[in-house]
């Protein structure tokens, strides 16, 4: 595999780690805080086993960091630059939605 191909593979794998609604919700929940698995289970409303799977994926991708205090594991955002990745995506989606609303409004006038 050429170096260029490897770089694209690494980028694609990183973006895949973001490609799940629950993972995006976890990132948003942890935006300005650290939280335990138990706190996130209650706040997000998911099963612990499912949450743990997605936390592991985000940690392996380098998006989250974790620390253990006795039997409790706490998670936090490892690098806030992740929000510099997510903000432009949200902006693109806002523009797309606005365009769609314009098309729907136009169709309503026909």
C-alpha positions as a LaTeX table, in Angstrom:
\begin{tabular}{lrrr}
\hline
Residue & $x$ (\AA) & $y$ (\AA) & $z$ (\AA) \\
\hline
Unk1 & 0.00 & 0.00 & 0.00 \\
Unk2 & 1.41 & 3.38 & $-0.97$ \\
Unk3 & 1.93 & 6.03 & 1.70 \\
Unk4 & $-0.81$ & 8.14 & 0.11 \\
Unk5 & $-3.25$ & 5.23 & 0.31 \\
Unk6 & $-2.34$ & 4.68 & 3.95 \\
Unk7 & $-3.06$ & 8.33 & 4.78 \\
Unk8 & $-6.49$ & 8.09 & 3.15 \\
Unk9 & $-7.19$ & 4.83 & 5.00 \\
Unk10 & $-6.27$ & 6.43 & 8.33 \\
Unk11 & $-8.52$ & 9.43 & 7.60 \\
Unk12 & $-11.39$ & 7.17 & 6.55 \\
Unk13 & $-11.04$ & 5.03 & 9.67 \\
Unk14 & $-11.09$ & 8.14 & 11.85 \\
Unk15 & $-14.23$ & 9.45 & 10.14 \\
Unk16 & $-15.86$ & 6.01 & 10.49 \\
Unk17 & $-15.40$ & 6.31 & 14.24 \\
Unk18 & $-17.72$ & 9.35 & 14.09 \\
Unk19 & $-20.28$ & 7.68 & 11.83 \\
Unk20 & $-22.86$ & 6.65 & 14.39 \\
Unk21 & $-25.59$ & 8.79 & 15.99 \\
Unk22 & $-24.83$ & 7.54 & 19.51 \\
Unk23 & $-21.13$ & 8.36 & 19.15 \\
Unk24 & $-21.98$ & 11.90 & 18.07 \\
Unk25 & $-24.35$ & 12.17 & 21.03 \\
Unk26 & $-21.61$ & 10.98 & 23.39 \\
Unk27 & $-19.19$ & 13.59 & 22.02 \\
Unk28 & $-21.79$ & 16.32 & 22.41 \\
Unk29 & $-22.61$ & 15.17 & 25.97 \\
Unk30 & $-18.94$ & 15.27 & 26.96 \\
Unk31 & $-18.35$ & 18.63 & 25.30 \\
Unk32 & $-17.51$ & 20.54 & 28.47 \\
Unk33 & $-17.32$ & 17.86 & 31.10 \\
Unk34 & $-16.06$ & 14.52 & 32.26 \\
Unk35 & $-18.65$ & 11.83 & 32.98 \\
Unk36 & $-18.82$ & 8.28 & 34.22 \\
Unk37 & $-20.39$ & 5.47 & 32.25 \\
Unk38 & $-23.25$ & 5.39 & 34.76 \\
Unk39 & $-23.94$ & 9.10 & 34.33 \\
Unk40 & $-24.02$ & 8.73 & 30.55 \\
Unk41 & $-26.33$ & 5.70 & 30.71 \\
Unk42 & $-28.85$ & 7.80 & 32.66 \\
Unk43 & $-28.41$ & 11.02 & 30.67 \\
Unk44 & $-28.38$ & 9.50 & 27.19 \\
Unk45 & $-30.79$ & 6.67 & 27.95 \\
Unk46 & $-28.96$ & 3.67 & 26.51 \\
Unk47 & $-27.93$ & 0.26 & 27.77 \\
Unk48 & $-24.52$ & 0.15 & 29.41 \\
Unk49 & $-23.25$ & $-2.59$ & 27.09 \\
Unk50 & $-24.08$ & $-0.59$ & 23.96 \\
Unk51 & $-22.64$ & 2.59 & 25.43 \\
Unk52 & $-19.43$ & 0.83 & 26.43 \\
Unk53 & $-18.94$ & $-0.49$ & 22.90 \\
Unk54 & $-19.20$ & 3.01 & 21.42 \\
Unk55 & $-17.03$ & 4.56 & 24.14 \\
Unk56 & $-14.36$ & 2.01 & 23.30 \\
Unk57 & $-14.49$ & 2.88 & 19.59 \\
Unk58 & $-14.16$ & 6.60 & 20.36 \\
Unk59 & $-11.30$ & 5.97 & 22.78 \\
Unk60 & $-9.44$ & 3.78 & 20.28 \\
Unk61 & $-9.83$ & 6.54 & 17.67 \\
Unk62 & $-8.19$ & 9.00 & 20.06 \\
Unk63 & $-11.32$ & 11.11 & 20.45 \\
Unk64 & $-11.95$ & 10.27 & 24.11 \\
Unk65 & $-9.68$ & 9.67 & 27.03 \\
Unk66 & $-10.58$ & 7.68 & 30.10 \\
Unk67 & $-9.46$ & 7.38 & 33.67 \\
Unk68 & $-10.43$ & 4.92 & 36.35 \\
Unk69 & $-11.22$ & 5.87 & 39.92 \\
Unk70 & $-11.79$ & 2.72 & 41.96 \\
Unk71 & $-14.51$ & 0.83 & 40.05 \\
Unk72 & $-15.73$ & 3.86 & 38.09 \\
Unk73 & $-14.46$ & 4.82 & 34.63 \\
Unk74 & $-14.69$ & 8.47 & 33.62 \\
Unk75 & $-14.54$ & 9.70 & 30.03 \\
Unk76 & $-13.72$ & 13.09 & 28.57 \\
Unk77 & $-12.90$ & 14.65 & 25.22 \\
Unk78 & $-9.21$ & 14.10 & 24.54 \\
Unk79 & $-8.77$ & 17.04 & 22.15 \\
Unk80 & $-11.36$ & 19.78 & 21.70 \\
Unk81 & $-10.23$ & 20.15 & 18.09 \\
Unk82 & $-12.79$ & 17.41 & 17.34 \\
Unk83 & $-15.37$ & 20.20 & 17.44 \\
Unk84 & $-13.49$ & 21.94 & 14.61 \\
Unk85 & $-14.28$ & 18.82 & 12.57 \\
Unk86 & $-17.93$ & 18.62 & 13.61 \\
Unk87 & $-18.87$ & 22.32 & 13.27 \\
Unk88 & $-18.36$ & 22.51 & 9.48 \\
Unk89 & $-20.39$ & 19.32 & 9.05 \\
Unk90 & $-23.25$ & 20.88 & 11.02 \\
Unk91 & $-23.00$ & 24.03 & 8.89 \\
Unk92 & $-23.14$ & 22.03 & 5.64 \\
Unk93 & $-26.21$ & 20.19 & 6.93 \\
Unk94 & $-27.88$ & 23.48 & 7.92 \\
Unk95 & $-27.33$ & 24.83 & 4.39 \\
Unk96 & $-28.64$ & 21.62 & 2.86 \\
Unk97 & $-31.76$ & 21.76 & 5.05 \\
Unk98 & $-32.33$ & 25.40 & 4.15 \\
Unk99 & $-32.09$ & 24.54 & 0.43 \\
Unk100 & $-34.53$ & 21.66 & 0.91 \\
Unk101 & $-36.97$ & 23.96 & 2.69 \\
Unk102 & $-36.73$ & 26.37 & $-0.24$ \\
Unk103 & $-37.54$ & 23.60 & $-2.71$ \\
Unk104 & $-40.48$ & 22.45 & $-0.58$ \\
Unk105 & $-41.79$ & 26.01 & $-0.33$ \\
Unk106 & $-41.52$ & 26.35 & $-4.11$ \\
Unk107 & $-43.37$ & 23.06 & $-4.61$ \\
Unk108 & $-46.11$ & 24.30 & $-2.31$ \\
Unk109 & $-46.62$ & 27.30 & $-4.59$ \\
Unk110 & $-47.21$ & 25.16 & $-7.69$ \\
\hline
\end{tabular}
